[in-house]
XYZ file of C-alpha atoms in Angstrom:
354
model
C -42.400 41.591 2.289
C -41.861 39.310 5.194
C -42.622 36.236 3.139
C -40.122 37.373 0.517
C -37.424 37.759 3.209
C -38.218 34.281 4.570
C -37.902 32.854 1.047
C -34.561 34.608 0.583
C -33.318 33.226 3.919
C -34.408 29.736 2.913
C -32.630 30.041 -0.423
C -29.503 31.201 1.348
C -29.691 28.311 3.836
C -30.182 25.889 0.956
C -27.163 27.310 -0.858
C -25.097 27.007 2.276
C -26.187 23.340 2.711
C -25.341 22.555 -0.879
C -21.901 24.215 -0.541
C -21.285 22.318 2.683
C -22.228 19.010 1.032
C -20.014 19.774 -1.915
C -17.097 20.696 0.372
C -17.565 17.514 2.418
C -17.718 15.416 -0.757
C -14.618 17.072 -2.101
C -12.773 16.568 1.179
C -13.783 12.916 1.309
C -12.669 12.376 -2.274
C -9.313 14.035 -1.522
C -8.830 11.871 1.554
C -9.764 8.799 -0.444
C -7.099 9.514 -3.079
C -4.420 10.379 -0.467
C -5.020 7.293 1.597
C -5.091 5.005 -1.483
C -1.822 6.432 -2.818
C -0.177 6.200 0.618
C -1.297 2.576 0.952
C 0.160 1.744 -2.440
C 3.543 3.119 -1.526
C 3.476 1.494 1.948
C 2.667 -1.884 0.460
C 5.567 -1.685 -1.952
C 7.926 -0.686 0.788
C 6.765 -3.504 3.041
C 7.269 -6.157 0.376
C 10.805 -4.968 -0.407
C 11.762 -4.321 3.234
C 10.457 -7.652 4.548
C 12.245 -9.474 1.710
C 15.526 -7.794 2.516
C 15.146 -8.315 6.257
C 14.695 -12.070 5.794
C 17.511 -12.554 3.245
C 20.234 -10.209 4.403
C 23.382 -11.551 6.090
C 23.618 -11.551 9.885
C 21.473 -12.788 12.753
C 17.904 -13.613 11.711
C 15.269 -11.966 13.958
C 12.259 -13.921 15.131
C 9.444 -12.783 12.887
C 6.591 -13.487 15.341
C 8.136 -11.011 17.781
C 8.252 -8.315 15.106
C 4.526 -8.844 14.462
C 3.764 -8.275 18.152
C 5.994 -5.253 18.416
C 4.212 -3.711 15.392
C 0.937 -4.049 17.238
C 2.443 -2.498 20.352
C 3.712 0.484 18.363
C 0.357 0.866 16.620
C -1.408 0.869 20.011
C 0.986 3.583 21.282
C 0.303 5.822 18.257
C -3.505 5.356 18.471
C -3.509 6.149 22.192
C -1.732 9.408 21.432
C -4.139 10.245 18.579
C -7.246 9.515 20.747
C -5.782 11.637 23.596
C -5.209 14.648 21.365
C -8.372 14.382 19.245
C -11.065 13.022 21.501
C -10.250 13.950 25.096
C -9.795 17.206 26.984
C -7.781 15.951 29.932
C -5.974 12.880 31.168
C -8.922 11.974 33.447
C -11.311 12.295 30.527
C -9.014 10.151 28.394
C -9.011 7.314 30.942
C -12.780 7.598 31.305
C -13.173 7.441 27.488
C -11.134 4.252 27.321
C -13.023 2.736 30.210
C -16.497 3.516 28.752
C -15.574 2.423 25.202
C -13.562 -0.728 25.899
C -14.158 -2.017 29.448
C -17.857 -1.151 29.808
C -18.742 -2.360 26.361
C -17.353 -5.917 26.346
C -19.600 -7.182 23.534
C -18.527 -4.393 21.283
C -14.862 -5.021 22.131
C -15.357 -8.756 21.437
C -16.478 -7.886 17.916
C -12.905 -7.024 17.044
C -11.551 -10.335 18.367
C -12.284 -12.037 15.039
C -10.327 -9.650 12.775
C -7.599 -9.289 15.399
C -6.927 -13.015 15.385
C -7.190 -13.244 11.615
C -4.839 -10.260 11.070
C -2.328 -11.827 13.514
C -2.282 -15.101 11.680
C -2.147 -13.287 8.340
C 0.846 -11.174 9.336
C 2.808 -14.265 10.408
C 1.939 -15.993 7.160
C 3.234 -12.977 5.188
C 6.577 -13.312 6.923
C 6.662 -16.988 5.942
C 5.688 -16.073 2.384
C 8.285 -13.323 1.918
C 10.961 -15.596 3.394
C 10.360 -18.115 0.642
C 9.328 -15.972 -2.364
C 10.935 -12.999 -4.071
C 9.202 -9.675 -3.660
C 7.426 -9.634 -7.045
C 6.161 -13.246 -6.839
C 4.823 -12.500 -3.381
C 3.069 -9.322 -4.648
C 1.540 -11.041 -7.681
C 0.240 -14.028 -5.688
C -1.084 -11.829 -2.935
C -3.341 -9.975 -5.422
C -5.786 -12.865 -5.206
C -7.057 -11.109 -2.131
C -8.909 -8.760 -4.531
C -11.177 -11.677 -5.480
C -11.615 -12.877 -1.934
C -12.438 -9.331 -0.802
C -15.073 -8.921 -3.516
C -16.654 -12.251 -2.598
C -16.749 -11.430 1.124
C -18.163 -7.978 0.372
C -21.057 -9.630 -1.363
C -21.558 -12.232 1.357
C -21.070 -10.125 4.455
C -21.914 -6.562 3.421
C -24.580 -7.633 0.918
C -22.878 -5.361 -1.610
C -24.043 -5.833 -5.166
C -21.395 -5.764 -7.865
C -22.521 -5.147 -11.440
C -21.389 -7.309 -14.342
C -18.919 -4.715 -15.616
C -17.429 -4.461 -12.086
C -16.832 -8.249 -11.998
C -15.308 -7.989 -15.494
C -13.094 -5.152 -14.237
C -11.861 -7.424 -11.421
C -10.982 -10.155 -13.936
C -9.209 -7.650 -16.222
C -7.115 -6.246 -13.392
C -6.099 -9.773 -12.247
C -5.188 -10.680 -15.795
C -3.123 -7.522 -16.111
C -1.233 -8.568 -13.000
C -0.824 -12.214 -14.128
C 0.608 -11.042 -17.457
C 3.764 -10.162 -15.508
C 5.328 -13.612 -15.708
C 8.330 -14.344 -13.642
C 11.290 -16.452 -14.533
C 9.823 -19.879 -13.836
C 13.105 -21.782 -13.744
C 14.028 -20.161 -10.377
C 17.517 -21.608 -10.698
C 19.172 -18.294 -9.877
C 16.862 -17.729 -6.934
C 17.515 -21.219 -5.523
C 21.220 -20.837 -5.883
C 21.185 -17.455 -4.158
C 18.826 -18.542 -1.341
C 18.964 -22.337 -1.053
C 16.893 -22.388 2.114
C 13.814 -21.072 0.394
C 10.777 -23.302 -0.290
C 8.550 -21.781 -2.975
C 5.702 -24.191 -2.313
C 5.590 -23.164 1.368
C 5.743 -19.497 0.389
C 2.910 -19.942 -2.178
C 0.615 -21.778 0.239
C 1.259 -19.199 2.957
C 0.416 -16.377 0.505
C -2.806 -18.079 -0.704
C -4.033 -18.619 2.871
C -3.180 -15.008 3.686
C -5.295 -13.900 0.698
C -8.405 -15.618 2.057
C -7.795 -14.262 5.551
C -7.178 -10.765 4.235
C -10.422 -10.729 2.299
C -12.480 -11.906 5.248
C -10.809 -9.753 7.911
C -10.878 -6.575 5.764
C -14.581 -6.858 4.968
C -15.487 -7.748 8.551
C -13.457 -4.806 9.882
C -15.146 -2.542 7.404
C -18.549 -3.660 8.696
C -17.737 -2.918 12.337
C -15.925 0.331 11.470
C -18.738 1.812 9.435
C -21.496 0.393 11.647
C -20.717 2.440 14.714
C -19.746 6.040 15.676
C -16.464 4.946 17.272
C -13.403 6.550 15.642
C -10.928 4.524 13.589
C -8.258 5.206 16.206
C -10.397 3.816 19.012
C -11.229 0.792 16.877
C -7.508 0.237 16.389
C -7.011 0.448 20.178
C -9.633 -2.257 20.572
C -7.882 -4.324 17.931
C -4.557 -3.887 19.751
C -5.947 -4.840 23.157
C -7.045 -8.146 21.661
C -4.254 -8.804 19.168
C -1.283 -8.071 21.479
C -2.111 -10.800 24.023
C -2.851 -13.217 21.168
C 0.417 -12.208 19.556
C 2.454 -12.991 22.646
C 0.707 -16.348 22.950
C 1.540 -17.130 19.354
C 5.162 -16.047 19.918
C 5.694 -18.450 22.762
C 3.757 -21.285 21.179
C 5.549 -21.181 17.813
C 8.979 -19.813 18.743
C 9.421 -20.663 22.417
C 12.787 -22.430 21.871
C 14.264 -19.641 19.914
C 13.010 -16.967 22.331
C 14.145 -18.937 25.354
C 17.620 -19.577 23.932
C 18.292 -16.370 22.062
C 16.012 -13.751 23.631
C 12.869 -11.932 22.492
C 14.757 -9.187 20.665
C 17.408 -11.406 19.101
C 18.553 -10.063 15.721
C 16.979 -6.634 16.281
C 18.735 -3.548 14.957
C 17.646 -0.140 13.555
C 16.513 -1.789 10.336
C 14.135 -4.124 12.176
C 12.794 -1.167 14.142
C 12.129 0.608 10.827
C 10.333 -2.524 9.517
C 8.174 -2.691 12.670
C 7.182 0.993 12.353
C 6.417 0.498 8.614
C 4.234 -2.542 9.351
C 2.373 -0.658 12.108
C 1.818 2.300 9.767
C 0.187 -0.094 7.349
C -2.461 -1.020 9.866
C -3.336 2.612 10.452
C -3.404 3.427 6.745
C -5.670 0.458 6.012
C -8.115 1.671 8.633
C -8.274 5.072 6.989
C -8.752 3.542 3.522
C -11.595 1.348 4.812
C -13.140 4.440 6.456
C -12.954 6.749 3.455
C -13.047 4.189 0.636
C -13.688 0.469 0.808
C -11.879 -2.839 0.772
C -12.198 -3.426 -2.924
C -10.548 -0.107 -3.773
C -7.954 -0.996 -1.181
C -7.220 -4.174 -3.084
C -6.815 -2.290 -6.352
C -4.501 0.284 -4.726
C -2.207 -2.372 -3.280
C -2.000 -4.092 -6.609
C -0.295 -0.987 -7.997
C 2.508 -1.630 -5.475
C 3.571 -4.585 -7.719
C 4.996 -2.112 -10.218
C 7.238 -0.510 -7.634
C 8.190 -3.802 -6.031
C 9.103 -5.361 -9.411
C 11.238 -2.434 -10.514
C 13.241 -2.234 -7.313
C 13.544 -5.985 -6.741
C 15.221 -6.331 -10.145
C 18.062 -4.247 -8.834
C 18.175 -5.380 -5.168
C 17.175 -9.033 -5.275
C 18.650 -10.241 -8.622
C 15.718 -11.668 -10.466
C 14.340 -11.269 -13.968
C 10.791 -10.388 -15.136
C 9.371 -11.562 -18.407
C 6.688 -9.158 -19.624
C 4.052 -10.334 -22.080
C 1.628 -8.404 -24.232
C -1.671 -9.353 -25.813
C -2.142 -8.797 -29.549
C -5.763 -7.556 -29.597
C -6.311 -8.430 -33.258
C -5.057 -11.993 -33.048
C -5.588 -12.734 -29.329
C -2.021 -13.978 -29.019
C 0.278 -13.510 -26.026
C 3.756 -12.492 -27.060
C 6.779 -12.300 -24.725
C 8.758 -9.071 -24.655
C 12.503 -8.651 -24.406
C 13.528 -8.973 -20.757
C 15.637 -5.876 -21.009
C 12.646 -3.737 -22.145
C 10.376 -4.279 -19.177
C 7.346 -1.928 -19.041
C 4.243 -1.872 -16.931
C 1.851 0.136 -19.027
C -0.752 -2.706 -19.219
C -0.954 -2.995 -15.464
C -1.089 0.728 -14.872
C -3.789 1.313 -17.522
C -5.938 -1.629 -16.369
C -5.618 -0.520 -12.702
C -6.570 3.076 -13.585
C -9.548 1.838 -15.594
C -10.751 -0.387 -12.777
C -10.304 2.262 -10.115
C -12.480 4.596 -12.180
C -15.074 1.901 -12.527
C -15.455 1.473 -8.760
C -15.023 5.144 -7.789
């Protein structure tokens, strides 16, 4: 009788464990979807907002100062989150920061590399969006999917199957099929100060930096028990001083003559908050998903950026389709722009890696 009771208890415990595992898996899957969707929307908003900020009439703000202020705002938000989620008092909060950051210098130094890389990358993105329209920037920047996959194999020793590599190629081809108006006459007349070569080079370098920094950050984020908010605090403690140094090295004359906050208004404040939010969302995506899925999610932002930039930034998209029976690429009417190929290929690839 006693043995039967013990067996029943063990069965109940096993059922509870299974239910707990299923609940945790379901919760993680939900968080993965939510963070990926949020990142997609945020990336589209950043592309459009940065483009408008750099091409609108009025005083031009100094982009390097905006990058630093985004890091400052992100630090402020993460400090609040750590205080409310990981500490029980102000004294305990200070002690937590001291033990995690000051007393573990080698661990803090680990984040120096992605901090510096992210800082350079963010400045390059401002250069890129200043010289490219929103859709061209988004399409070019999707090369980070390849760089992320390569660095995932090299750094994380992650093995990608053949069909996964094929899925990567298919997704990139789906993005490339959105061909832009190559003449750029209208764009050059509207914004004569733009240099498309400079914008393209800046975007390509940012792709490589994004792939490396993202994978490296995933490694240090998943390789320790430190929360994503504390990791972001460590990032900010390194990136903010570096950001100020870069500000005064690259834009000292402008800052000295015009002031650090020259050209700032409510719209620039919104842009800074949006950029800071992106850093926090990326950390959550890396925590609950991975960098390759992050790349696929951000590629979907092209659809939103293309649609809205047609109306706000006066450019035309030429959509092409592939005839599967003949293997021919046929241009569509510019007035009948659709994005079904991109969406379907992205959905297929996301399922492949999920």
